[in-house]
Each structure stands twice: as C-alpha cells, then as structure tokens.
XYZ file of C-alpha atoms in Angstrom:
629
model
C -22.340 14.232 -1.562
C -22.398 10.645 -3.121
C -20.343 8.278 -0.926
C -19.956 4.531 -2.475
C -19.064 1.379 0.189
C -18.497 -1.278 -1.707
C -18.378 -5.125 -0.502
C -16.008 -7.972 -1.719
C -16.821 -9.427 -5.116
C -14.471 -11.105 -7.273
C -14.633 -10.606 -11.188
C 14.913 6.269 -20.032
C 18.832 6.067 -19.210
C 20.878 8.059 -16.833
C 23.610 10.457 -18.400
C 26.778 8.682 -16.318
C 29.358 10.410 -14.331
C 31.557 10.286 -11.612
C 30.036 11.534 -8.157
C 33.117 13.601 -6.454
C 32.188 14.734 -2.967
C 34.095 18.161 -2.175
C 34.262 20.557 0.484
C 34.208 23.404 1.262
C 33.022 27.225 2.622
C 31.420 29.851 1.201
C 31.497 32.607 3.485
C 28.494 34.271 2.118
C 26.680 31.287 2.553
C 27.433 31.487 6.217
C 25.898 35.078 6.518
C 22.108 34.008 7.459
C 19.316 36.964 8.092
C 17.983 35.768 11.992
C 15.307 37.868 14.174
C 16.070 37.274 17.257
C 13.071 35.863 20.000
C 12.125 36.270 23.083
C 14.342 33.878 25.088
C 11.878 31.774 26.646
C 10.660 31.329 22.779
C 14.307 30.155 22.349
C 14.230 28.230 25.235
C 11.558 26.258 24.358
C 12.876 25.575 20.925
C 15.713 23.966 22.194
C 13.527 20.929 23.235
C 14.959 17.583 21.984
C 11.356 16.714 20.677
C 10.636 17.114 16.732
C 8.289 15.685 14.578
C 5.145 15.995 13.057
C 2.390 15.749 15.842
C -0.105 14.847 13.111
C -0.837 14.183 9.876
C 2.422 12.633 8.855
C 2.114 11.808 5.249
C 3.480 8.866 3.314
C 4.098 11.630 0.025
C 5.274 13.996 2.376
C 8.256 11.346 4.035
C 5.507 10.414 7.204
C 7.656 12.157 9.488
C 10.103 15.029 8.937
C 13.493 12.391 8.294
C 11.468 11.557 5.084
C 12.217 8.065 5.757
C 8.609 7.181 4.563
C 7.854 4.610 6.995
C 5.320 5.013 9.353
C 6.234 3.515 12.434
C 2.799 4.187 13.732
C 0.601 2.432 11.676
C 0.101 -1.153 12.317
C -2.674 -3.165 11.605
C -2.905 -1.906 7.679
C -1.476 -5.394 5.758
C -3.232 -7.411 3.412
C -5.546 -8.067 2.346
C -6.882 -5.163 1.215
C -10.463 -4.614 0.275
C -12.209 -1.148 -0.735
C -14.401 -0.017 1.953
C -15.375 3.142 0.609
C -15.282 5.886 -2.428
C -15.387 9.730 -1.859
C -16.408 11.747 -4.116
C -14.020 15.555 -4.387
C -16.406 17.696 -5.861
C -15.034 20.880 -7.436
C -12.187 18.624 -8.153
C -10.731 17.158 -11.668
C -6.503 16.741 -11.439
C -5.938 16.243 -7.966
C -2.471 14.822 -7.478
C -1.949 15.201 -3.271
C -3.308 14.245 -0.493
C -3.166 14.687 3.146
C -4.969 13.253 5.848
C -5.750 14.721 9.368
C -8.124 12.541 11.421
C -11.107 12.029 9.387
C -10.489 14.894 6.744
C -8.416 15.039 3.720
C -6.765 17.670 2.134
C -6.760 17.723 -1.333
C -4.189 19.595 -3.819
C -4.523 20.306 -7.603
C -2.001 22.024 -9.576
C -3.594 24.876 -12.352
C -3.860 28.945 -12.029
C -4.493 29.389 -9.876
C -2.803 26.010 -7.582
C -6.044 24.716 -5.429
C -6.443 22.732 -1.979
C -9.539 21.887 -0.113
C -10.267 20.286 3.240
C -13.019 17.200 2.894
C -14.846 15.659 5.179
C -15.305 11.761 5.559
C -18.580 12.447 4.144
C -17.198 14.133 1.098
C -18.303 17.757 2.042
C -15.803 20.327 0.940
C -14.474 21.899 4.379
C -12.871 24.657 3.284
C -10.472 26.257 0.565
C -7.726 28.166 -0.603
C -5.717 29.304 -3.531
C -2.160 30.108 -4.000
C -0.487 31.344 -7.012
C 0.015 28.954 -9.706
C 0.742 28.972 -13.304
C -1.450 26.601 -14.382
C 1.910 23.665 -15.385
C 2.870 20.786 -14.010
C 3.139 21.216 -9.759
C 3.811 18.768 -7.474
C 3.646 19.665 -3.432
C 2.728 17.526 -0.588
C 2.023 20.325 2.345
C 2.925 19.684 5.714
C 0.312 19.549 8.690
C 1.654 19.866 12.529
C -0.106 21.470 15.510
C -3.273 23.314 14.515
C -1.699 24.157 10.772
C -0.525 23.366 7.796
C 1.763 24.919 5.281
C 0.454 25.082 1.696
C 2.799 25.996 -1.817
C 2.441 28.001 -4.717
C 4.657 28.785 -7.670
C 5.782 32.297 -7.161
C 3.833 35.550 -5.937
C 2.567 34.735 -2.245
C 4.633 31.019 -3.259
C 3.646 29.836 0.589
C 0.716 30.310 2.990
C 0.175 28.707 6.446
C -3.706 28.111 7.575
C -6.120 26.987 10.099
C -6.314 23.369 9.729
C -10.255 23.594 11.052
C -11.227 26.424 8.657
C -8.780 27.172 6.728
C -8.466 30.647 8.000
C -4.758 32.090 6.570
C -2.423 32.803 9.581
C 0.909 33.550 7.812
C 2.135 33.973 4.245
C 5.450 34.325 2.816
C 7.243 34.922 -0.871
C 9.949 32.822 -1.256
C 10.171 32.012 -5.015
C 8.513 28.562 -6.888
C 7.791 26.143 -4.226
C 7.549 22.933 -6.877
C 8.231 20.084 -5.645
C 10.039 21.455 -2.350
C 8.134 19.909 0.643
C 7.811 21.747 3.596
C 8.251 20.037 7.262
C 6.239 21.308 10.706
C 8.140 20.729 14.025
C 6.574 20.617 17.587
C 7.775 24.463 17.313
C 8.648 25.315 13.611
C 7.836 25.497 10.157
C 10.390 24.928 7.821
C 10.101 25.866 3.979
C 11.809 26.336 0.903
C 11.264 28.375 -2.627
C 13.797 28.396 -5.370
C 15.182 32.206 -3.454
C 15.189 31.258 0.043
C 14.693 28.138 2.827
C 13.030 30.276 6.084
C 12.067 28.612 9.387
C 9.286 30.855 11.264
C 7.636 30.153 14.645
C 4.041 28.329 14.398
C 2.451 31.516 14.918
C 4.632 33.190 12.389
C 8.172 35.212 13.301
C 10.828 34.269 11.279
C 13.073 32.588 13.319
C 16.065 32.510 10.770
C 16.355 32.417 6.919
C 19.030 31.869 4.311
C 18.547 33.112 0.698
C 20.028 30.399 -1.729
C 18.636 28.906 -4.991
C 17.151 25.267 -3.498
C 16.910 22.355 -5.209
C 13.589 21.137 -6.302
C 13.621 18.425 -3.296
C 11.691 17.532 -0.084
C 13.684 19.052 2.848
C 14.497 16.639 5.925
C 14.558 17.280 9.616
C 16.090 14.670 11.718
C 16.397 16.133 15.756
C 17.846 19.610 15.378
C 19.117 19.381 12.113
C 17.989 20.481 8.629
C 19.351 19.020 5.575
C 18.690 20.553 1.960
C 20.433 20.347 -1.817
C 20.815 23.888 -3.281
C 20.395 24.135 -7.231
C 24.500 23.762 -8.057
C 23.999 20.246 -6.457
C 25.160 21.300 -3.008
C 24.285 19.380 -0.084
C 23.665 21.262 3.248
C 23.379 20.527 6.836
C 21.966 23.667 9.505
C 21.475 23.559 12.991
C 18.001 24.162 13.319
C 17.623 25.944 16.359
C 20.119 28.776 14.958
C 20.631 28.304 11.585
C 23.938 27.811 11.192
C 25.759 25.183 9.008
C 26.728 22.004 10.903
C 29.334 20.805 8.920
C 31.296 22.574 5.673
C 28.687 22.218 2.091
C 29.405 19.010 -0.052
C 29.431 19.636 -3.218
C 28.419 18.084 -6.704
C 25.586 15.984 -4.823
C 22.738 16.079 -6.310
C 19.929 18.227 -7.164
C 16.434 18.599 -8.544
C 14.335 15.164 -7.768
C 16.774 13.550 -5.775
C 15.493 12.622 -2.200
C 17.142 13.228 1.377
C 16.201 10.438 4.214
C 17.853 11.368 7.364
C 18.250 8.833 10.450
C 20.474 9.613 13.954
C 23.498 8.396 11.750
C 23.357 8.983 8.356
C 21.941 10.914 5.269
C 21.103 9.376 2.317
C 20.807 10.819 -0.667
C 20.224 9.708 -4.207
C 21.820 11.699 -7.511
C 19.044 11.059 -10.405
C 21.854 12.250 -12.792
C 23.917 9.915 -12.287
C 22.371 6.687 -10.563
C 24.139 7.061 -7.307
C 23.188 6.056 -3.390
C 25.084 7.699 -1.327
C 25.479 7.636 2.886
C 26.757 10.490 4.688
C 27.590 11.203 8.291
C 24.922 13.107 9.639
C 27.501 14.388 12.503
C 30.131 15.451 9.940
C 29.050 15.333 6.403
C 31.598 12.936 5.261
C 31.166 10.266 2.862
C 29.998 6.871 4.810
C 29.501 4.675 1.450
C 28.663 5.088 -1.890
C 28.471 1.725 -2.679
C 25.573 1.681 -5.059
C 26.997 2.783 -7.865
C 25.998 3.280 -11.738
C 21.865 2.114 -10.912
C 20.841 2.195 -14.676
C 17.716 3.484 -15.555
C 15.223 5.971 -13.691
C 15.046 6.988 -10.250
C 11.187 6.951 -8.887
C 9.540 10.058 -7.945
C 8.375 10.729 -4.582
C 10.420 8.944 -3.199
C 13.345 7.359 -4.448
C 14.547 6.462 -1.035
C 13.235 4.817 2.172
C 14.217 3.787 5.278
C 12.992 1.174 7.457
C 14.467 -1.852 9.820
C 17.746 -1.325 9.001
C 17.459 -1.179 5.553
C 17.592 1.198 2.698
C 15.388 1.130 0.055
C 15.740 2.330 -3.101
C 12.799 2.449 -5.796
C 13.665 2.578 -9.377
C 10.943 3.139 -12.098
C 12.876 1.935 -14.665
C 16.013 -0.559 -13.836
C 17.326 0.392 -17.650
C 15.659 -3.227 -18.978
C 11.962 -1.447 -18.992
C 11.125 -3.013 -15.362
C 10.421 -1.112 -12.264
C 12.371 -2.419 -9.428
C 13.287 -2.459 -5.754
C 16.418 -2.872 -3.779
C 17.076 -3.430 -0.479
C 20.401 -2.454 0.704
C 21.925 -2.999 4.360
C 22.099 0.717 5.914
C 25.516 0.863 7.685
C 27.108 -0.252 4.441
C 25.392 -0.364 1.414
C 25.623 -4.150 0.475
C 23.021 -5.327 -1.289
C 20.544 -7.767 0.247
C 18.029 -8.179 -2.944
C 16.359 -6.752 -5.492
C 12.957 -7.157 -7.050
C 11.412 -6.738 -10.438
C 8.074 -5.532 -12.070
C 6.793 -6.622 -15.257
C 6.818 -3.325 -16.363
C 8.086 0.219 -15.925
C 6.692 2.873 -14.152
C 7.065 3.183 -10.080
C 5.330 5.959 -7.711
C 4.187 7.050 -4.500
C 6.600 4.352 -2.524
C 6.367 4.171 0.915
C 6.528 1.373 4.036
C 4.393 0.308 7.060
C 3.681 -2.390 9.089
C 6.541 -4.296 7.541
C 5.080 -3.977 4.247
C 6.250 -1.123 1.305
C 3.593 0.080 -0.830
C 3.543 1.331 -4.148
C 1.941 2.426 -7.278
C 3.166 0.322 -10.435
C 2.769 1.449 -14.177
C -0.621 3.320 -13.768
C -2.004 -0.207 -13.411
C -1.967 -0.926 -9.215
C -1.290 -0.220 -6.339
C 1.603 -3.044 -4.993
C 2.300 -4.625 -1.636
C 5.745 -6.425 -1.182
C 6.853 -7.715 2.389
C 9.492 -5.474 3.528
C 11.980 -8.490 4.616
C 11.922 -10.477 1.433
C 10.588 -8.576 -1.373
C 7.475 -10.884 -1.966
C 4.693 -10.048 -3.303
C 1.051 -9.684 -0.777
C -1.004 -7.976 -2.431
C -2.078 -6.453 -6.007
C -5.050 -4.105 -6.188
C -5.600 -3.046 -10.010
C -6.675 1.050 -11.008
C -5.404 2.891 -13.676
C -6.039 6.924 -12.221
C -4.181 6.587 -9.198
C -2.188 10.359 -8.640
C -0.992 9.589 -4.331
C -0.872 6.976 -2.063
C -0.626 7.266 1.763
C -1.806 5.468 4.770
C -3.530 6.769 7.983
C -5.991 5.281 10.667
C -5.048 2.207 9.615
C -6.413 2.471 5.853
C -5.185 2.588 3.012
C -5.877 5.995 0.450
C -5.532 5.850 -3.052
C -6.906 9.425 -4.662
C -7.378 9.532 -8.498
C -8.029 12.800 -10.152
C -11.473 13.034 -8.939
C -12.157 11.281 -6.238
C -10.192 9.372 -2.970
C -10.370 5.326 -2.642
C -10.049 3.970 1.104
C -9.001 0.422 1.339
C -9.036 -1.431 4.869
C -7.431 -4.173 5.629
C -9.504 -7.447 6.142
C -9.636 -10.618 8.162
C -9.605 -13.212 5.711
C -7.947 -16.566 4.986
C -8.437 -18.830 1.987
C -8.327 -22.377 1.632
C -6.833 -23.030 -2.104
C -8.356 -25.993 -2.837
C -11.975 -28.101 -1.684
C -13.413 -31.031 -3.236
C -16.860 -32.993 -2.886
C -18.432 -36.038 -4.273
C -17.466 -39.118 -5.877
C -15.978 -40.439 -2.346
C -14.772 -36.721 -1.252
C -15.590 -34.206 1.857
C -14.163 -31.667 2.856
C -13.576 -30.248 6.647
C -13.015 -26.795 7.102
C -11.919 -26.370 10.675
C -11.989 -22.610 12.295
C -10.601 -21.549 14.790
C -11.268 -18.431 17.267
C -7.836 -17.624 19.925
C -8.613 -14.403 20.411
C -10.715 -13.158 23.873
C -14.105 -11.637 21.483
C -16.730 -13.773 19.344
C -16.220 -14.111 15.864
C -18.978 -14.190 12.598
C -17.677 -15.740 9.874
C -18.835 -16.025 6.705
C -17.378 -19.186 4.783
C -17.552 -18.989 0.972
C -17.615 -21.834 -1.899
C -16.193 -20.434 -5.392
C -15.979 -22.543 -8.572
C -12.967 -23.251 -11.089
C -14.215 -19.430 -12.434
C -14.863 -17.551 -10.110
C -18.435 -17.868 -9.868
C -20.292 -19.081 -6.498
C -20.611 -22.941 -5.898
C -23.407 -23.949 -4.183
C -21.807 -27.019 -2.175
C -24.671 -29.718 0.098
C -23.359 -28.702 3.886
C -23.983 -30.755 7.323
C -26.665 -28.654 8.701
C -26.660 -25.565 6.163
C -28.630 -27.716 3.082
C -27.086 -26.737 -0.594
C -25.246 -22.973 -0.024
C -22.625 -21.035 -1.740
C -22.230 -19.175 1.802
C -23.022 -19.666 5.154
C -22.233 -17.256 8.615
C -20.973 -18.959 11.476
C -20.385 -17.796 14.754
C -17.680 -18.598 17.378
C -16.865 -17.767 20.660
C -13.365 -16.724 22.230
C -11.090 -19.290 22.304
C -13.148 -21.644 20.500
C -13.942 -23.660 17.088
C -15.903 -25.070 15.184
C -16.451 -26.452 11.223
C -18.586 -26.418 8.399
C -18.488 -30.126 6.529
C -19.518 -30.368 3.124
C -21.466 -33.735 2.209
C -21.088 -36.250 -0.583
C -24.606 -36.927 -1.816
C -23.468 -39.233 -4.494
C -22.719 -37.214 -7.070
C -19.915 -36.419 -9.821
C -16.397 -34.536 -7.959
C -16.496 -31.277 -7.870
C -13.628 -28.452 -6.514
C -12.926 -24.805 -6.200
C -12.011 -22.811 -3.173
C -12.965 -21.409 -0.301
C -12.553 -17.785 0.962
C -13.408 -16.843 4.944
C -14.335 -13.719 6.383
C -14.431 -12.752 10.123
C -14.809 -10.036 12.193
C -11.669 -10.929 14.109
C -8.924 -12.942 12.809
C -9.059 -16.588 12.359
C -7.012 -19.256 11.783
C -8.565 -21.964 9.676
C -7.455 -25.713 8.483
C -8.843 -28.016 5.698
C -8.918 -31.989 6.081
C -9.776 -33.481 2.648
C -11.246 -36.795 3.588
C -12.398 -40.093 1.293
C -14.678 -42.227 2.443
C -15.346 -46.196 1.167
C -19.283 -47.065 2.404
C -19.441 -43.843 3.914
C -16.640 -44.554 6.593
C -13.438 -42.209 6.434
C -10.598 -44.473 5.140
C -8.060 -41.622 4.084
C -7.684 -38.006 4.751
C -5.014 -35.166 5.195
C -4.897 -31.740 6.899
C -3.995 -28.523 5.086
C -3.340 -24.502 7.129
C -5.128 -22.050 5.716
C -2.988 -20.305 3.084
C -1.947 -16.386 2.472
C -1.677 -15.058 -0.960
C 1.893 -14.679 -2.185
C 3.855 -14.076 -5.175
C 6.426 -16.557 -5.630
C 6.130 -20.058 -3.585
C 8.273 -23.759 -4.008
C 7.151 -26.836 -3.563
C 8.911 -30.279 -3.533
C 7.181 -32.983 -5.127
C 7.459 -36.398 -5.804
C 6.127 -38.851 -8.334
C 6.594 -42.449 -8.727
C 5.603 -46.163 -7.065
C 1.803 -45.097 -7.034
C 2.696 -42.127 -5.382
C 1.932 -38.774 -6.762
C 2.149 -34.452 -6.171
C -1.442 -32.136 -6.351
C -1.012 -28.665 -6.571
C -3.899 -26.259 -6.365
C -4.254 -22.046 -6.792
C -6.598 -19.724 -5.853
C -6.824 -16.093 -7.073
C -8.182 -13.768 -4.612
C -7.694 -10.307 -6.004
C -9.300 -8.842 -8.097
C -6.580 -8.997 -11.184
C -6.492 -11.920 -13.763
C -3.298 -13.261 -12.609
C -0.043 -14.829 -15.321
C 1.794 -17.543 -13.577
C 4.786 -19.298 -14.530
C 5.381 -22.841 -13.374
C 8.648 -23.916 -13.516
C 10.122 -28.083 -13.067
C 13.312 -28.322 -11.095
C 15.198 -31.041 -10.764
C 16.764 -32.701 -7.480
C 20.303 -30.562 -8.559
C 17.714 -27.010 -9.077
C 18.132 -27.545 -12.733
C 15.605 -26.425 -15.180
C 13.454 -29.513 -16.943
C 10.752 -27.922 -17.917
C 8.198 -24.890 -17.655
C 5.045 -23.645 -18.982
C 2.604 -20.427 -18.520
C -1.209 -19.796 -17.720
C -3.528 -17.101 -16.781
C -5.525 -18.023 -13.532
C -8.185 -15.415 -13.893
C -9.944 -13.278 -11.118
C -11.548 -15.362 -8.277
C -11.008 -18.577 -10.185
C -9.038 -22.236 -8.860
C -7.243 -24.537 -10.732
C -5.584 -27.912 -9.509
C -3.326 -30.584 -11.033
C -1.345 -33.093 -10.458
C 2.423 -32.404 -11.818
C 2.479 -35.142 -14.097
C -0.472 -33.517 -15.499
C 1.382 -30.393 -15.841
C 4.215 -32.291 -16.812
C 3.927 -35.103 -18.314
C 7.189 -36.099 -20.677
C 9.386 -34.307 -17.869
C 8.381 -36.377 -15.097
C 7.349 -39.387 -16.652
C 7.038 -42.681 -14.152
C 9.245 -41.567 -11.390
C 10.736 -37.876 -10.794
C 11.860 -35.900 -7.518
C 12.234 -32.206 -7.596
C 10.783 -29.067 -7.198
C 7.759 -26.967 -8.577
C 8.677 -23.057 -8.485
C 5.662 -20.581 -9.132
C 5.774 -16.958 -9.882
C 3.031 -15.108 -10.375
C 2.021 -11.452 -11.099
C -0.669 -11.294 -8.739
C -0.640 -12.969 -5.601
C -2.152 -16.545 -5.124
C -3.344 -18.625 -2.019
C -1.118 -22.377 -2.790
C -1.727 -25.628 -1.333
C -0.290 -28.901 -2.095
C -1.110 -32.810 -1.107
C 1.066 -36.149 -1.274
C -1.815 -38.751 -2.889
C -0.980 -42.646 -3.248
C -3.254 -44.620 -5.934
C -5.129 -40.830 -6.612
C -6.086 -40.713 -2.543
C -4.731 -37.777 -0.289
C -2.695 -39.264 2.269
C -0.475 -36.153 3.629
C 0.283 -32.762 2.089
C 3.108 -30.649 1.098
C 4.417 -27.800 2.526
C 4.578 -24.639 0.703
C 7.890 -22.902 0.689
C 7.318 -19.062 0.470
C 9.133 -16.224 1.801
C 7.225 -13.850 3.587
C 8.060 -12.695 7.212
C-alpha cells in the first residue's frame, strides 16, 4: 500500500415565501411503538451524559447537537502543510469519511452503497455493503462505543457493526436512509429512514420507534432530547429516554437539506426553500427569532448551520450574486455581526475548531477563516476534494480515491529581507517555551525560487538549521560582501513554536548608522496600513506568499477621510515577494506629500510588513492593521 509524505515546497435562487410557524397535535403522531427494558437498562439510560464517546465527525455535526465545532480539537490552525497521502484501494467515488483513532472509514455511494475501515498505513481493514441503488447517496455514519451505524437506500437501509472488524451486530429496514445522519449516545443509537426514526440499545433492542416519513436531514441530540423535520416540513422535538414529544409539532419548517443545530437553549434551523434562519426554544418549541430573513441564493450542503462561541453561522454557497459567503450572526438574537465573501460560488463540508471554520470553496480549496472576524488564514488549493473533517489534531481532506492529511506547522515568515549595497539583515529567534528547538531558516527570491544569501558563520546558503535551547535565542545575520541589493523573504520552521523578529540595518564604512525592527508576520487576507509620504520621508510595503496558490491582490489608496484615490491589481505568485514603496505604487495619487491608508485584499493569504524610511533609509516600521483574533 503506497503511502506518500510529502515536505514543504513552494511552486441558483430560492423560490420566496413566507415562513408561518403553527402548532399543533396529531394524535396519531403521539401513538409511538416502545418495547419496554429491563429497568436497570432504563435506569441507566436516564444518565444526564450524551455524546459521542468517539469519532465525532465534522460531516457528521462532531457531536450529536450538530453544531459542527469541535470543542476538542486544539492545536489544528494554520498553517497547514500536507504530511501525508493514503492511498483507498478498491476505492474510486468516495464521498465520506470517518475517523476513529488511526483508522478511517470510508463510504462510496453505487449498488451496491460501500464502506471500508483503513488503516494509517492504507490497508483495507475491513468491509461491508448495504443496499444501494447505484444514484447519488450522501451519509456520514455515526461511530460511539465499540460501533458504528452504517446507511443504505432501502432493503436492509441500516446496519450497525464492529468498529474493529466490522463484524454486523444489528440491522434494521427503515426505508432510504439518504442523507439522514444517524447519532450514537453513551447508551443509544438513534436513526432515521424515510418510514420510521427508531432508537435501539447499543447492543440492539429497540428501545422506542415512531413511523413517520423524515425529512432528508441529519437528526440532532442535545441532552435527552431528539429533534427531527418530517417530509411535510414538520419540526419535532422527543424526549429521548421515552419517546414522547416534548413540545406540540411546528409546522411548515423546513424539510429536505435543511440542517438542525441544537444547544441547551435553542434550535436552529434553516428552510432551503425559502432562505430562512430560524431560533426556537428548545424547552418549548416556540419561535425565539427569525431574524434572518429572505438569504438570497443557495444554502450549503452539509452543513448550512454552525454553532460556536456564541455565534451562529450560516454558510451560503451562493449569496444570489454568484459568491459563496459566510455570516456570523449573534445567537440569542439573530443580529448580524458580519458577513464574508468568496470570489466564487460553490461552499461545502463547513465546519469550526480551534477558533477557526473550515471549508471547501468551489472545488478549488479547502478555506480557513478566523472564527471572530471572518479573515482569511489559510488557502490550500485541490480540485477532488468530496469531505473534510478534523481529528488528532490533523486536518483530512479525502478525494475520490484517496485521503490527504494536513498538520498544522510551526512556522513564521518574515515578509521582507534585504542584503548588499549598505544592507543586512538580523533575523532574531526566539525559544520561550521549556524544550529545544531546530530551526530551519529559509532565503526565497522575488519568485519563489531559493536565494542563496552570504551568512555570519553559515558561508553562501539558501538554508541553514539552527538550534536553540528553552528559553533562549539566538540569530542568523546575513553579510554585505559588497555587492548589488538584493531581497526576498524568509520562511522559518521549528519543531516548537517560535517567535522571530527582523532588524533591517545600513551600515556607512561598515558601522551600523540606521536600522529598524520588524515581528515576524502571519499570513492573512485583508490587512491596513497607514502611510506617509512627504519631507524626505517615505512608506515600504512588502508581501510574501506562502501557500501554495498564485495569489490576486488588490491594493487600494485611502485618503486621511477613508476616501478612495486610487487602486490597482497584481498577481503575487506562489512562494514569491514583492516590495515597494507607495509612491511607486502610486505615483500621480500621492505625489510629493500624502497621508492615508494602504488597504490590501487578497485571495490567498499573505505574510505583510511595512517600514517608515527617510532619504530611502529604514528608520522605524509600520504596523500592520489586520483582524485576526
């Protein structure tokens, strides 16, 4: 089984209508088929303790609330780097994943519907087939205790298995499973067909069971409550432990696609039909807000909806203009706090950890944003992704074929170096944590390429490794031998994380005579800068690209009142550096003297520095307004 490990190298509109909320008991609805237990069975599945033990998925909602954040996972934000490609043999459309520990189950839809187990390694576990059609399917199964529940489209529609061989345990008819994710409990699985929603002990007795026509959604299990939509757009609420409704059935909801997030206090629900957020009262089904009203364009697919630190989410693939967006809306009462647009349409797989949401954008990348702001972190570029999730602090992207794993690295890039004619440059690590770090310290040119730069004890290298102990520094100085200026950017690797500053320094007979300090700079999406020009004084701005995506950036010339003078495009490529001074960049617009502000947005994120220079010479530099928490 081939396994690849890869190192670092750079080169449609909504029919409207008015959401009424009524209602209302049907008494048939109330009549529920139960098998009664044994009541220290009962007993125990009274316990105030639900979730997932394992293998919460990001497609699946991470835990049973399908909030799709995963509280757990910390550790996992840019940057990103792949670490390693597995190869899914057997396998040609796979479009789910799940991951428990160091395996990874694997779903394709086709006649019949497929899964297999995988090891790290990329050897096939074990397998199973349930009944399928050979159409479009979409099911994320649901892992919890020592099984997991797997969907079909009709016939034996559900089957629950050994997670460690795969061994069936339990099966169960209850019509076309499609896009109706299951949940697992400390205690219960919970499951849905388009003929009945059953929950049945782990080891299989049907603890209760209602026959009604579901809606193609994800069920949600917050505590010991159930929440589902039934076909005729009927939103439902059961007590869990007995199957009886909680509150009387809304009606005209929402149905097929729409997604369910439930928290202590609320469910929220979206109505693809009619571009509608909605909050209800988890305690007694009553309307909360429905604030967000009239969305145009399309609703993403799994999810629509998520719910993190305080906020909701919501995750349009098309905001009716042919961008993909995302909103952030305050949870108790549906104000809006902001909104952010793609380039493009097209917006899947959403989810949120470690204050960051992930996403897949246009079948062209995979998307980081900082959860607090909207910014952009991160871009990594593939055109076959089919599901995103997160576990053991990685990120995994599988494509038809095979599964990407991305790990976050500790990096930090300084935007801008220079050497010769009169300029060094000082690049200043430092080590606060209590373990040693290596560090390897790379030169790139204007494109990308290497630059082989003369360093204080190194000689002429493109990269060098350095080593530093806890709670310690040190630096690597480049040297001017004389020769014509040269610049790019610098990129640092270590084992632990660093934090890293630059002094640019000119020297007059080889003593030091100027020089000015920069941090170390993340990669963002959208930064401003004030500059100022005039009386020999003057604003450099440099940009680095470290993805992996040729990146479009628009510069735009404010004036002192944020007023528009001026603005221009270019395409900083992959790996490659460009600095300027902004009457460089422009030149009629700023003229002798000009105060103001340079705004960049970018597609892809950049590392940005700036300096203050007087007669061409660095004297201080500029901060760098961005907004990322």
């Amino acid at each position: 089984m081939k396994i690849l490990v890869r190192p670092f190298c750079l080169k449609r509109h909504h029919r409207r209508q008015k959401w009424c909320f009524v209602s209302g008991v049907d008494k048939e609805e109330e009549k529920m088929s139960r098998k009664l237990i044994l009541p220290l069975l009962l007993l125990s599945l009274c316990l105030p303790v639900f979730g997932q033990t394992m293998g919460d998925q990001s497609s699946a909602g991470f835990n049973n609330a399908r909030t799709y954040t995963n509280n757990d996972l910390a550790g996992v934000r840019p940057p990103l780097r792949l670490f390693q490609t597995i190869s899914l043999t057997g396998v040609t459309n796979a479009n789910s994943v799940a991951v428990f520990e160091n395996q990874f189950l694997v779903g394709q839809p086709g006649s019949p519907v497929n899964y297999k187990m995988f090891s790290r390694g990329g050897n096939t576990l074990w397998t199973q087939d349930v009944f399928g059609t050979g159409g479009s399917f979409r099911y994320v199964p649901a892992l919890g205790g020592s099984l997991v529940i797997l969907g079909g489209e009709s016939t034996t529609s559900v089957k629950a298995v050994k997670i460690s061989d795969g061994t069936v345990l339990w099966s169960d008819q209850v019509g076309n499973a499609n896009g109706r994710f299951p949940a697992v409990t400390d205690n219960l699985a919970i499951y849905a067909g388009s003929d009945r929603i059953v929950a049945r002990t782990l080891a299989g007795s049907v603890f209760w069971q209602q026959a009604v026509t579901t809606a193609a959604t994800a069920i949600a299990v917050r505590d010991d409550s159930l929440y589902f939509l039934s076909r005729d757009r009927t939103l439902r609420a059961v007590n869990l432990m007995t199957g009886a409704l909680k509150w009387a059935p809304v009606l005209n909801v929402a149905s097929d696609g729409a997604s369910l997030v439930a928290s202590e206090k609320y469910l929220f629900v979206n109505d693809p039909a009619g571009g509608i957020v909605a909050a209800f009262s988890a305690a007694t089904g009553q309307l909360a807000w429905n604030q967000i009203v009239n969305l145009p364009g399309t609703f993403a697919t799994g999810p629509a909806l998520a719910l993190a630190y305080g906020r909701l989410y919501v995750f349009r693939a098309n905001n009716g203009s042919g961008r993909a967006a995302i909103s952030a809306y305050d949870a108790d009462t549906g104000e809006a706090i902001w909104v952010v647009r793609e380039h493009g349409e097209g917006l899947s797989h959403a989810f949120i950890a470690d204050n960051a949401i992930y996403y897949y954008h246009g079948n062209e990348d995979i998307r980081v944003r900082d959860a607090a702001t909207g910014t952009l972190i991160w871009s990594i570029p593939d055109t076959r992704i089919t599901a995103l999730t997160a576990a053991n602090g990685e990120l995994v992207a599988l494509r038809p074929n095979a599964i990407d794993i991305y790990q976050p690295t500790n990096e930090i890039f300084m935007p801008h170096m220079a050497n010769g004619a009169g300029q060094t440059t000082l690049i200043m690590l430092s080590n606060t944590g209590s373990q040693p770090a290596t560090a390897d310290v790379e030169f790139f040119k204007e494109d990308g390429g290497h630059l082989s730069v003369p360093l204080r004890s190194f000689g002429t290298q493109f990269e060098v490794q350095v080593t530093i102990p806890p709670n310690s520094s040190t630096a690597v100085q480049t040297l001017d031998q004389g020769g014509n200026l040269v610049s790019g950017w610098v990129r640092v690797g270590s084992t632990v994380p660093l934090h890293g500053t630059t002094n640019f320094q000119y020297s007059e007979q080889q003593d030091i005579v100027r020089e000015a300090g920069v941090a170390d700079a993340v990669a963002i999406g959208a930064a401003n800068i004030f500059v100022s020009v005039g009386g020999g004084f003057n604003a450099g701005v440099a940009m680095a690209n470290p993805t992996e995506q040729d990146a479009e950036v628009t510069l735009r010339l404010l004036n002192n009142s944020g007023i528009e003078v001026g603005s221009q495009t270019m395409t900083l490529e992959s790996g490659g550096h460009v600095a300027r001074f902004i009457n460089e960049m422009f030149t009629s617009q700023v003229g002798s003297a000009f105060e103001g502000t340079l705004a960049v947005e970018t597609d892809v994120p950049l590392a940005i520095t700036a300096i203050r220079t007087k007669g061409g010479i660095q004297i201080s530099s500029f901060p760098i307004g961005q907004a990322v928490r």
